[in-house]
CSV table of C-alpha atoms and ligand atoms in Angstrom, one decimal:
chain,number,residue,atom,x,y,z
A,1,MET,CA,104.3,80.5,125.5
A,2,ASN,CA,106.9,83.1,124.7
A,3,ALA,CA,105.3,86.5,125.4
A,4,ILE,CA,105.5,88.9,122.4
A,5,THR,CA,105.4,92.5,123.8
A,6,ASN,CA,105.7,96.1,122.9
A,7,HIS,CA,109.2,96.0,124.4
A,8,MET,CA,110.7,93.7,121.8
A,9,PRO,CA,113.0,95.1,119.2
A,10,THR,CA,111.2,96.4,116.1
A,11,ALA,CA,113.1,94.1,113.8
A,12,GLU,CA,112.1,90.9,115.8
A,13,LEU,CA,108.4,91.9,115.7
A,14,GLN,CA,108.7,92.6,112.0
A,15,ALA,CA,110.2,89.3,111.4
A,16,LEU,CA,107.5,87.5,113.3
A,17,ASP,CA,104.8,89.6,111.6
A,18,ALA,CA,106.3,88.7,108.2
A,19,ALA,CA,106.5,85.0,109.1
A,20,HIS,CA,102.9,84.5,110.2
A,21,HIS,CA,100.6,87.5,109.5
A,22,MET,CA,99.0,88.0,106.1
A,23,HIS,CA,98.1,91.7,105.6
A,24,PRO,CA,95.0,92.8,103.7
A,25,PHE,CA,95.4,94.7,100.4
A,26,THR,CA,99.2,94.1,100.6
A,27,ALA,CA,101.9,92.4,98.6
A,28,ASN,CA,103.0,90.4,101.5
A,29,GLY,CA,106.3,89.3,100.0
A,30,GLU,CA,107.3,92.8,99.4
A,31,LEU,CA,106.3,93.9,102.8
A,32,ALA,CA,108.2,91.2,104.4
A,33,GLU,CA,111.3,92.5,102.8
A,34,LYS,CA,110.6,96.1,104.1
A,35,GLY,CA,109.1,95.3,107.5
A,36,ALA,CA,105.7,96.6,108.6
A,37,ARG,CA,105.5,99.7,110.7
A,38,ILE,CA,104.4,98.7,114.2
A,39,ILE,CA,101.9,100.9,116.0
A,40,THR,CA,102.1,100.4,119.7
A,41,ARG,CA,99.7,102.9,121.2
A,42,ALA,CA,97.6,106.0,120.4
A,43,SER,CA,95.9,108.9,122.1
A,44,GLY,CA,93.8,111.7,120.7
A,45,VAL,CA,94.9,112.1,117.0
A,46,THR,CA,98.5,110.7,117.7
A,47,LEU,CA,99.9,107.3,117.1
A,48,THR,CA,103.1,106.0,118.7
A,49,ASP,CA,105.2,103.4,116.8
A,50,SER,CA,107.7,100.9,118.1
A,51,GLU,CA,110.5,103.4,117.4
A,52,GLY,CA,108.9,106.0,119.6
A,53,ASN,CA,107.8,108.2,116.5
A,54,GLN,CA,104.7,110.3,117.2
A,55,ILE,CA,102.6,110.2,114.1
A,56,LEU,CA,99.6,112.4,113.4
A,57,ASP,CA,97.0,110.1,112.2
A,58,ALA,CA,95.1,112.2,109.5
A,59,MET,CA,93.2,109.0,108.4
A,60,ALA,CA,91.6,108.2,111.8
A,61,GLY,CA,92.8,104.6,111.4
A,62,LEU,CA,90.9,103.5,108.4
A,63,TRP,CA,88.3,106.4,108.4
A,64,CYS,CA,86.9,105.2,111.7
A,65,VAL,CA,88.3,106.7,114.9
A,66,ASN,CA,85.8,109.6,114.9
A,67,ILE,CA,86.1,110.4,118.6
A,68,GLY,CA,89.9,110.0,118.6
A,69,TYR,CA,92.1,107.3,120.4
A,70,GLY,CA,92.3,106.6,124.0
A,71,ARG,CA,88.9,107.2,125.4
A,72,ASP,CA,88.7,105.2,128.7
A,73,GLU,CA,85.0,105.3,128.8
A,74,LEU,CA,84.7,102.8,125.9
A,75,ALA,CA,87.2,100.5,127.5
A,76,ASP,CA,85.2,100.6,130.8
A,77,VAL,CA,82.0,99.8,129.1
A,78,ALA,CA,83.5,96.9,127.1
A,79,ALA,CA,84.9,95.4,130.3
A,80,ARG,CA,81.6,95.9,132.2
A,81,GLN,CA,79.6,94.3,129.3
A,82,MET,CA,82.0,91.4,129.0
A,83,ARG,CA,81.6,90.6,132.6
A,84,GLU,CA,77.8,91.0,132.6
A,85,LEU,CA,77.0,89.3,129.3
A,86,PRO,CA,79.9,88.8,126.8
A,87,TYR,CA,77.9,87.2,124.2
A,88,TYR,CA,74.4,86.2,123.3
A,89,ASN,CA,72.8,85.9,119.9
A,90,THR,CA,69.7,87.7,118.5
A,91,PHE,CA,68.5,84.9,116.3
A,92,PHE,CA,66.0,82.6,118.0
A,93,GLN,CA,63.5,85.0,119.4
A,94,THR,CA,66.0,86.5,121.9
A,95,THR,CA,67.5,89.9,122.5
A,96,HIS,CA,69.5,91.8,125.0
A,97,VAL,CA,69.7,95.3,126.5
A,98,PRO,CA,72.8,96.7,124.7
A,99,VAL,CA,71.3,96.0,121.2
A,100,ILE,CA,67.9,97.3,122.2
A,101,ALA,CA,69.5,100.5,123.4
A,102,LEU,CA,71.7,100.9,120.4
A,103,ALA,CA,69.0,100.2,117.8
A,104,LYS,CA,66.8,102.8,119.5
A,105,LYS,CA,69.6,105.3,119.5
A,106,ILE,CA,70.5,104.8,115.9
A,107,ALA,CA,66.8,105.2,115.0
A,108,GLU,CA,66.7,108.5,116.8
A,109,LEU,CA,69.8,109.8,115.1
A,110,ALA,CA,68.9,108.7,111.6
A,111,PRO,CA,66.7,111.0,109.5
A,112,GLY,CA,63.2,110.5,108.4
A,113,ASP,CA,61.6,107.1,108.7
A,114,LEU,CA,64.9,105.2,109.0
A,115,ASN,CA,63.9,103.4,112.1
A,116,HIS,CA,65.1,99.9,112.0
A,117,VAL,CA,68.5,98.4,112.3
A,118,PHE,CA,69.7,94.9,111.0
A,119,PHE,CA,73.2,94.5,112.6
A,120,ALA,CA,76.3,93.1,111.1
A,121,GLY,CA,80.0,92.8,112.2
A,122,SER,CA,81.3,95.1,109.5
A,123,GLY,CA,80.5,97.3,106.6
A,124,SER,CA,81.1,94.4,104.2
A,125,GLU,CA,78.6,92.2,105.9
A,126,ALA,CA,76.1,94.9,106.1
A,127,ASN,CA,76.3,95.5,102.4
A,128,ASP,CA,75.9,91.7,101.8
A,129,THR,CA,72.8,92.0,103.9
A,130,ASN,CA,71.6,94.9,101.7
A,131,ILE,CA,72.0,92.9,98.5
A,132,ARG,CA,69.8,90.1,99.9
A,133,MET,CA,67.4,92.5,101.6
A,134,VAL,CA,66.5,94.6,98.6
A,135,ARG,CA,66.1,91.5,96.4
A,136,HIS,CA,63.9,89.8,98.9
A,137,TYR,CA,62.0,93.1,99.4
A,138,TRP,CA,61.0,93.1,95.7
A,139,ALA,CA,60.3,89.4,95.6
A,140,ARG,CA,57.9,89.9,98.6
A,141,LYS,CA,56.2,92.8,96.6
A,142,GLY,CA,55.6,90.3,93.8
A,143,LYS,CA,58.4,91.6,91.6
A,144,PRO,CA,61.2,89.0,91.9
A,145,SER,CA,62.7,90.1,88.5
A,146,LYS,CA,63.8,93.4,90.1
A,147,SER,CA,67.2,92.0,91.2
A,148,ILE,CA,69.8,94.2,89.6
A,149,ILE,CA,71.7,96.6,91.9
A,150,ILE,CA,73.2,99.5,90.2
A,151,SER,CA,76.4,100.8,91.6
A,152,ARG,CA,79.4,102.8,90.4
A,153,LYS,CA,82.9,102.3,89.0
A,154,ASN,CA,85.5,103.1,91.7
A,155,ALA,CA,83.1,102.6,94.5
A,156,TYR,CA,84.1,100.8,97.6
A,157,HIS,CA,81.5,98.8,99.4
A,158,GLY,CA,83.6,96.2,101.1
A,159,SER,CA,85.7,93.2,100.4
A,160,SER,CA,83.4,90.1,100.8
A,161,VAL,CA,82.2,88.5,97.5
A,162,GLY,CA,78.8,90.4,97.6
A,163,SER,CA,80.1,93.8,98.8
A,164,GLY,CA,83.2,93.6,96.7
A,165,SER,CA,80.9,93.0,93.7
A,166,LEU,CA,78.8,96.0,94.5
A,167,GLY,CA,82.2,98.0,94.6
A,168,GLY,CA,83.6,99.1,91.5
A,169,MET,CA,87.3,98.4,92.0
A,170,SER,CA,88.5,96.6,88.9
A,171,ALA,CA,91.6,95.2,90.7
A,172,MET,CA,89.3,93.5,93.2
A,173,HIS,CA,86.9,92.1,90.4
A,174,GLU,CA,90.0,90.5,88.8
A,175,GLN,CA,90.5,88.2,91.7
A,176,GLY,CA,88.2,85.5,92.8
A,177,GLY,CA,85.5,85.6,90.3
A,178,LEU,CA,83.8,88.9,91.0
A,179,PRO,CA,81.2,90.4,90.4
A,180,ILE,CA,78.3,88.2,91.3
A,181,PRO,CA,75.4,88.3,88.8
A,182,ASP,CA,73.0,91.2,88.6
A,183,ILE,CA,75.3,94.0,89.6
A,184,HIS,CA,75.7,96.7,87.1
A,185,HIS,CA,78.2,99.6,87.3
A,186,ILE,CA,77.8,103.1,85.9
A,187,ASN,CA,80.5,105.9,85.8
A,188,GLN,CA,81.5,107.8,88.8
A,189,PRO,CA,81.2,111.7,89.1
A,190,ASN,CA,84.9,112.3,89.2
A,191,TRP,CA,85.2,115.6,87.3
A,192,TRP,CA,88.9,116.1,87.8
A,193,ALA,CA,89.9,112.8,86.2
A,194,GLU,CA,87.0,112.3,83.7
A,195,GLY,CA,85.3,115.6,83.1
A,196,GLY,CA,87.2,116.6,80.0
A,197,ASP,CA,86.0,120.0,78.8
A,198,THR,CA,82.6,119.8,80.5
A,199,THR,CA,81.8,122.1,83.4
A,200,PRO,CA,81.6,120.3,86.8
A,201,GLU,CA,77.8,121.1,87.0
A,202,ASP,CA,77.1,119.7,83.5
A,203,PHE,CA,79.2,116.7,84.2
A,204,GLY,CA,77.5,116.0,87.5
A,205,LEU,CA,74.2,116.0,85.6
A,206,GLN,CA,75.5,113.7,82.9
A,207,ARG,CA,76.9,111.2,85.3
A,208,ALA,CA,73.7,111.1,87.4
A,209,GLN,CA,71.6,110.6,84.1
A,210,GLU,CA,73.7,107.6,83.4
A,211,LEU,CA,71.6,106.0,86.1
A,212,GLU,CA,68.4,106.8,84.2
A,213,GLN,CA,69.9,105.4,81.0
A,214,ALA,CA,70.9,102.2,82.8
A,215,ILE,CA,67.5,101.7,84.2
A,216,LEU,CA,65.9,102.3,80.8
A,217,GLU,CA,68.4,99.9,79.1
A,218,LEU,CA,68.2,97.2,81.8
A,219,GLY,CA,64.4,97.6,82.1
A,220,GLU,CA,62.6,99.2,85.0
A,221,ASP,CA,61.3,95.8,85.9
A,222,ARG,CA,64.8,94.5,86.4
A,223,VAL,CA,66.4,97.1,88.8
A,224,ALA,CA,66.1,96.8,92.5
A,225,ALA,CA,68.3,99.6,93.9
A,226,PHE,CA,71.0,102.0,93.5
A,227,ILE,CA,73.9,102.1,96.0
A,228,ALA,CA,76.4,104.8,96.4
A,229,GLU,CA,78.6,106.5,99.0
A,230,PRO,CA,77.4,110.1,99.6
A,231,VAL,CA,81.1,111.0,99.1
A,232,GLN,CA,83.3,108.3,97.7
A,233,GLY,CA,85.9,107.6,100.3
A,234,ALA,CA,88.4,104.8,99.3
A,235,GLY,CA,88.0,105.8,95.6
A,236,GLY,CA,89.9,109.0,96.4
A,237,VAL,CA,87.5,111.3,98.3
A,238,ILE,CA,85.6,112.1,95.2
A,239,VAL,CA,83.2,114.9,96.0
A,240,PRO,CA,80.4,115.0,93.3
A,241,PRO,CA,79.4,118.3,91.7
A,242,ALA,CA,76.5,119.9,93.4
A,243,THR,CA,74.2,118.9,90.5
A,244,TYR,CA,74.8,115.1,90.9
A,245,TRP,CA,72.8,114.0,94.0
A,246,PRO,CA,69.5,115.9,93.4
A,247,GLU,CA,69.3,114.3,90.0
A,248,ILE,CA,70.1,110.8,91.3
A,249,GLN,CA,67.3,111.4,93.9
A,250,ARG,CA,64.9,112.5,91.2
A,251,ILE,CA,65.7,109.4,89.1
A,252,CYS,CA,65.3,107.0,92.1
A,253,ASP,CA,61.9,108.7,92.9
A,254,LYS,CA,60.7,108.5,89.3
A,255,TYR,CA,61.5,104.8,88.8
A,256,GLU,CA,60.8,103.7,92.4
A,257,ILE,CA,64.3,102.4,92.8
A,258,LEU,CA,65.4,101.8,96.3
A,259,LEU,CA,68.3,104.1,97.2
A,260,ILE,CA,71.0,102.8,99.5
A,261,ALA,CA,73.4,105.3,100.9
A,262,ASP,CA,76.6,103.7,102.1
A,263,GLU,CA,77.4,105.8,105.1
A,264,VAL,CA,80.2,103.6,106.3
A,265,ILE,CA,82.7,106.5,106.0
A,266,CYS,CA,80.3,109.4,105.7
A,267,GLY,CA,78.1,108.5,108.8
A,268,PHE,CA,78.5,109.7,112.3
A,269,GLY,CA,79.7,113.3,111.8
A,270,ARG,CA,82.4,112.8,109.0
A,271,THR,CA,80.8,115.3,106.7
A,272,GLY,CA,79.6,117.8,109.3
A,273,ASN,CA,76.1,116.3,109.8
A,274,TRP,CA,75.3,113.0,111.4
A,275,PHE,CA,74.9,111.4,108.0
A,276,GLY,CA,76.4,112.2,104.6
A,277,SER,CA,72.9,111.8,103.1
A,278,GLN,CA,71.9,115.0,105.1
A,279,THR,CA,74.9,116.8,103.7
A,280,MET,CA,74.0,115.8,100.2
A,281,GLY,CA,70.3,116.3,100.8
A,282,ILE,CA,69.1,112.8,99.9
A,283,ARG,CA,66.5,110.5,101.3
A,284,PRO,CA,67.8,106.9,101.2
A,285,ASP,CA,65.6,103.9,102.0
A,286,ILE,CA,68.5,102.0,103.5
A,287,MET,CA,71.9,103.2,105.0
A,288,THR,CA,74.9,101.0,105.5
A,289,ILE,CA,76.8,101.9,108.6
A,290,ALA,CA,80.1,100.7,110.4
A,291,LYS,CA,83.4,102.4,111.2
A,292,GLY,CA,82.3,105.7,113.0
A,293,LEU,CA,79.4,103.8,114.7
A,294,SER,CA,81.9,102.5,117.3
A,295,SER,CA,84.8,104.8,116.3
A,296,GLY,CA,86.5,101.5,115.5
A,297,TYR,CA,86.8,100.6,119.1
A,298,ALA,CA,84.9,97.4,118.4
A,299,PRO,CA,83.8,95.8,115.2
A,300,ILE,CA,80.2,96.5,114.3
A,301,GLY,CA,78.2,97.5,111.2
A,302,GLY,CA,74.6,97.4,110.1
A,303,SER,CA,71.9,98.4,107.8
A,304,ILE,CA,69.4,101.2,108.8
A,305,VAL,CA,66.1,100.5,107.1
A,306,SER,CA,63.1,102.5,106.4
A,307,ASP,CA,59.6,101.8,108.0
A,308,GLU,CA,58.3,100.6,104.6
A,309,VAL,CA,61.2,98.2,103.7
A,310,ALA,CA,61.2,96.9,107.3
A,311,ALA,CA,57.4,96.3,107.1
A,312,VAL,CA,57.7,94.4,103.8
A,313,ILE,CA,60.7,92.3,104.9
A,314,GLY,CA,59.0,91.6,108.2
A,315,GLY,CA,56.2,89.7,106.5
A,316,ASP,CA,58.1,86.4,106.5
A,317,GLU,CA,61.4,84.9,107.7
A,318,PHE,CA,64.4,86.8,106.2
A,319,ASN,CA,67.0,83.9,106.1
A,320,HIS,CA,70.0,85.9,106.9
A,321,GLY,CA,72.1,86.9,109.9
A,322,TYR,CA,75.6,86.7,111.5
A,323,THR,CA,76.8,85.2,114.7
A,324,TYR,CA,77.8,88.6,115.8
A,325,SER,CA,74.7,90.6,114.6
A,326,GLY,CA,74.1,93.0,117.5
A,327,HIS,CA,77.1,91.6,119.6
A,328,PRO,CA,76.5,92.9,123.1
A,329,VAL,CA,80.0,94.1,123.7
A,330,SER,CA,80.2,96.0,120.3
A,331,SER,CA,76.7,97.3,120.9
A,332,ALA,CA,77.6,98.7,124.3
A,333,VAL,CA,80.8,100.2,122.9
A,334,ALA,CA,79.0,101.8,120.0
A,335,LEU,CA,76.3,103.2,122.3
A,336,GLU,CA,78.9,104.8,124.5
A,337,ASN,CA,80.6,106.2,121.4
A,338,LEU,CA,77.3,107.7,120.3
A,339,ARG,CA,76.9,109.2,123.8
A,340,ILE,CA,80.3,110.9,123.5
A,341,LEU,CA,79.6,112.1,120.0
A,342,GLU,CA,76.3,113.6,121.1
A,343,GLU,CA,77.1,115.0,124.6
A,344,GLU,CA,80.4,116.5,123.6
A,345,ASN,CA,78.7,118.0,120.5
A,346,ILE,CA,81.5,116.6,118.2
A,347,VAL,CA,79.4,117.0,115.1
A,348,GLY,CA,78.9,120.7,116.2
A,349,HIS,CA,82.7,120.9,116.6
A,350,VAL,CA,83.2,119.7,113.1
A,351,GLN,CA,80.6,122.1,111.6
A,352,ASP,CA,81.5,125.2,113.5
A,353,VAL,CA,85.3,124.8,114.3
A,354,ALA,CA,87.3,122.0,112.7
A,355,ALA,CA,85.8,121.8,109.2
A,356,PRO,CA,85.8,125.5,108.4
A,357,TYR,CA,89.4,125.8,109.8
A,358,LEU,CA,90.6,122.8,107.9
A,359,LYS,CA,88.9,123.8,104.6
A,360,ASP,CA,90.7,127.2,104.5
A,361,LYS,CA,94.1,125.6,104.9
A,362,TRP,CA,93.4,122.5,102.7
A,363,GLU,CA,92.2,124.6,99.8
A,364,ALA,CA,95.2,126.8,100.1
A,365,LEU,CA,97.3,123.8,99.2
A,366,THR,CA,96.5,124.5,95.6
A,367,ASP,CA,99.2,127.2,95.7
A,368,HIS,CA,101.6,124.2,95.7
A,369,PRO,CA,103.1,123.4,92.3
A,370,LEU,CA,102.1,119.7,92.5
A,371,VAL,CA,98.5,120.3,93.6
A,372,GLY,CA,95.7,120.7,91.0
A,373,GLU,CA,92.5,120.7,92.9
A,374,ALA,CA,91.7,120.5,96.7
A,375,LYS,CA,88.3,119.1,97.6
A,376,ILE,CA,86.8,118.8,101.0
A,377,VAL,CA,83.6,118.0,102.8
A,378,GLY,CA,83.5,118.2,106.5
A,379,MET,CA,86.5,116.2,107.7
A,380,MET,CA,87.2,114.3,104.5
A,381,GLY,CA,89.5,115.9,102.0
A,382,SER,CA,91.6,115.1,98.9
A,383,ILE,CA,94.1,116.8,96.7
A,384,ALA,CA,94.9,115.9,93.1
A,385,LEU,CA,98.6,115.7,92.2
A,386,THR,CA,99.3,116.8,88.7
A,387,PRO,CA,102.2,118.0,86.4
A,388,ASN,CA,99.8,120.4,84.8
A,389,LYS,CA,97.1,122.2,86.6
A,390,GLU,CA,95.4,123.7,83.6
A,391,THR,CA,95.0,120.5,81.6
A,392,ARG,CA,94.5,118.3,84.8
A,393,ALA,CA,97.0,116.0,83.2
A,394,ALA,CA,98.2,112.8,84.7
A,395,PHE,CA,101.9,112.0,85.2
A,396,ALA,CA,103.7,110.2,82.5
A,397,ALA,CA,104.3,107.3,85.0
A,398,PRO,CA,102.0,104.4,86.1
A,399,ALA,CA,99.0,105.9,88.1
A,400,GLY,CA,100.0,106.2,91.7
A,401,THR,CA,103.7,106.4,91.3
A,402,VAL,CA,103.9,110.0,92.5
A,403,GLY,CA,101.1,109.5,95.1
A,404,TYR,CA,103.2,106.7,96.6
A,405,ILE,CA,106.2,108.9,96.8
A,406,CYS,CA,104.1,111.6,98.5
A,407,ARG,CA,102.8,109.1,101.0
A,408,GLU,CA,106.2,107.8,101.9
A,409,ARG,CA,107.4,111.4,102.5
A,410,CYS,CA,104.4,111.9,104.8
A,411,PHE,CA,105.1,108.8,106.8
A,412,ALA,CA,108.7,109.9,107.1
A,413,ASN,CA,107.4,113.3,108.4
A,414,ASN,CA,105.2,111.7,111.0
A,415,LEU,CA,101.9,112.2,109.1
A,416,VAL,CA,99.5,109.5,108.0
A,417,MET,CA,98.1,110.9,104.7
A,418,ARG,CA,97.1,108.2,102.2
A,419,HIS,CA,97.3,108.0,98.4
A,420,VAL,CA,94.7,106.7,96.0
A,421,GLY,CA,96.4,106.8,92.7
A,422,ASP,CA,97.8,110.3,92.6
A,423,ARG,CA,95.2,111.8,94.9
A,424,MET,CA,96.2,112.3,98.5
A,425,ILE,CA,93.5,111.9,101.0
A,426,ILE,CA,92.8,112.7,104.6
A,427,SER,CA,90.0,111.8,107.1
A,428,PRO,CA,91.3,112.8,110.6
A,429,PRO,CA,89.6,112.2,113.8
A,430,LEU,CA,86.7,114.6,114.3
A,431,VAL,CA,88.0,115.8,117.5
A,432,ILE,CA,91.1,117.4,115.9
A,433,THR,CA,91.9,120.8,117.2
A,434,PRO,CA,93.0,123.9,115.2
A,435,GLU,CA,96.6,123.5,116.5
A,436,GLU,CA,96.7,119.9,115.3
A,437,ILE,CA,95.3,120.9,112.0
A,438,ASP,CA,98.1,123.4,111.7
A,439,THR,CA,100.5,120.6,112.4
A,440,LEU,CA,98.8,118.4,109.8
A,441,ILE,CA,99.1,121.0,107.2
A,442,GLU,CA,102.7,121.9,108.0
A,443,ARG,CA,103.7,118.3,107.7
A,444,ALA,CA,101.6,117.9,104.5
A,445,ARG,CA,103.3,120.9,102.9
A,446,LEU,CA,106.8,119.6,103.9
A,447,SER,CA,106.0,116.3,102.4
A,448,LEU,CA,104.7,117.9,99.1
A,449,ASP,CA,107.8,119.9,98.9
A,450,GLU,CA,110.1,116.9,99.3
A,451,CYS,CA,107.9,114.9,96.9
A,452,TYR,CA,108.1,117.7,94.3
A,453,GLU,CA,111.9,117.7,94.5
A,454,GLN,CA,112.1,113.9,94.2
A,455,VAL,CA,109.6,113.8,91.3
A,456,LYS,CA,111.6,116.4,89.4
A,457,ALA,CA,114.9,114.7,90.2
A,458,GLU,CA,113.5,111.4,88.9
A,459,GLY,CA,112.2,113.0,85.7
A,460,LEU,CA,108.6,112.2,86.6
A,461,TYR,CA,107.4,115.8,86.4
A,462,THR,CA,106.0,115.4,83.0
A,463,ALA,CA,102.5,115.1,81.6
A,464,LEU,CA,101.1,111.9,80.0
B,1,LIG,N1,81.4,100.8,102.6
B,1,LIG,C1,82.4,101.8,102.6
B,1,LIG,C2,81.9,103.1,102.0
B,1,LIG,C3,83.6,101.6,103.0
B,1,LIG,O1,84.5,102.7,103.0
B,1,LIG,C4,83.2,99.3,103.6
B,1,LIG,C5,81.8,99.6,103.1
B,1,LIG,C6,83.4,98.0,104.2
B,1,LIG,O2,83.5,98.0,105.5
B,1,LIG,P1,84.4,96.9,106.3
B,1,LIG,O3,84.0,97.3,107.8
B,1,LIG,O4,83.8,95.6,105.9
B,1,LIG,O5,85.8,97.2,105.9
B,1,LIG,C7,84.1,100.4,103.6
B,1,LIG,C8,85.4,100.1,104.2
B,1,LIG,C9,90.8,102.1,102.2
B,1,LIG,C10,89.9,101.2,102.9
B,1,LIG,O6,91.8,101.7,101.7
B,1,LIG,C11,88.6,101.6,103.0
B,1,LIG,C12,87.7,100.7,103.7
B,1,LIG,C13,88.2,99.4,104.1
B,1,LIG,C14,89.5,99.1,103.9
B,1,LIG,C15,90.4,100.0,103.3
B,1,LIG,O7,90.5,103.4,102.1
B,1,LIG,N2,86.3,101.0,103.8
């Protein structure tokens, strides 16, 4: 076999990648022309590519490398676990030490009576579990008609058929026959894009009350659960107005609808608390977790479930599970990740140091001519690009045209900052230092300046 290594020329690796590797969420034909960027190693908050560029990763991979890259402790634990017990399942009345220890630790960290964990290999799988679990829960309680799960437009809950149906991404629904039955979507609390002349507070309340209207229209006896991200991530880091979540909680309580908080991005310190639900002051019955659970070092996800839901589900066999539910290596890696997060007080670092420092600099970006609003919670932030800050206008070009230009400028300036439409988003490793935040902001400003020049030159700086 010919060895393919880091030392091969970039173009050769790109050609091989284009020939055989299908990338997710990518027009692969287009990418093959251009050539994918090849990441060869990483340390702390910095990626190295095959050309030797040092890139500040302000997305923590895909929102997941919370403790930063290059922690040997996780590699050591993985190697030890692979030697001792690389795999065993948790199906047929068996268990193993890493999964016992991890479930106990998660139960300790999770708020309230969220004391039980059903493991999966990813966030998508965990949300598929949640669909079946809440429907089965109501069936067990003698109310099988309660099968509708209410979600939100522009939500992201994963890419499998079930989780993609929960999500509210219309481009995903257009491919492959989604959504599955009995998923209902209400509007998102995105004031910047959809709030019109309403104040953010009134708008937050209105959008929350759409949940109540939906329950009344669909019938209380039909609705099983409401699922939402505490702060929408992939939808563009949409921070809801302060009025939103208290009203959602009130409605879930009033109609006894299960509340599922999708903590796949918000969990494990991202918002400045262990869970986004704590930051938003909500009491979910189920939390979806993945990503920061292992800081992305090994694939693992799960559902953290309340005492009550676990008791109801536990009454008979729940015909559900994955080969890699509670995988021993992933469990051991996740446990070591949680040890580091806890012992190094990384959530405290976010709250006391990194988030306040980043917030000041991030919000100051609104002095840039392209930047309308800047939103940030803990270590997830977004800026809205606009040709008119007062009217919050969109550009007179297909959505995302300007955002894409900005993202390309960021990449050229060794910064990974993503775009969702014409919003730019960041979600850096939680361990980022103030000096590294300075670099992030410097590169973001340079990229915004270059984007502004290009947008004007191409005649795109006009409102829709
Ligand atoms: N829930 C949320 C809130 C997520 O952000 C998932 C579930 C699914 O997790 P898995 O592990 O199955 O990917 C996610 C994943 C993006 C992007 O473009 C975001 C995610 C995944 C891929 C791309 O921002 N989030």
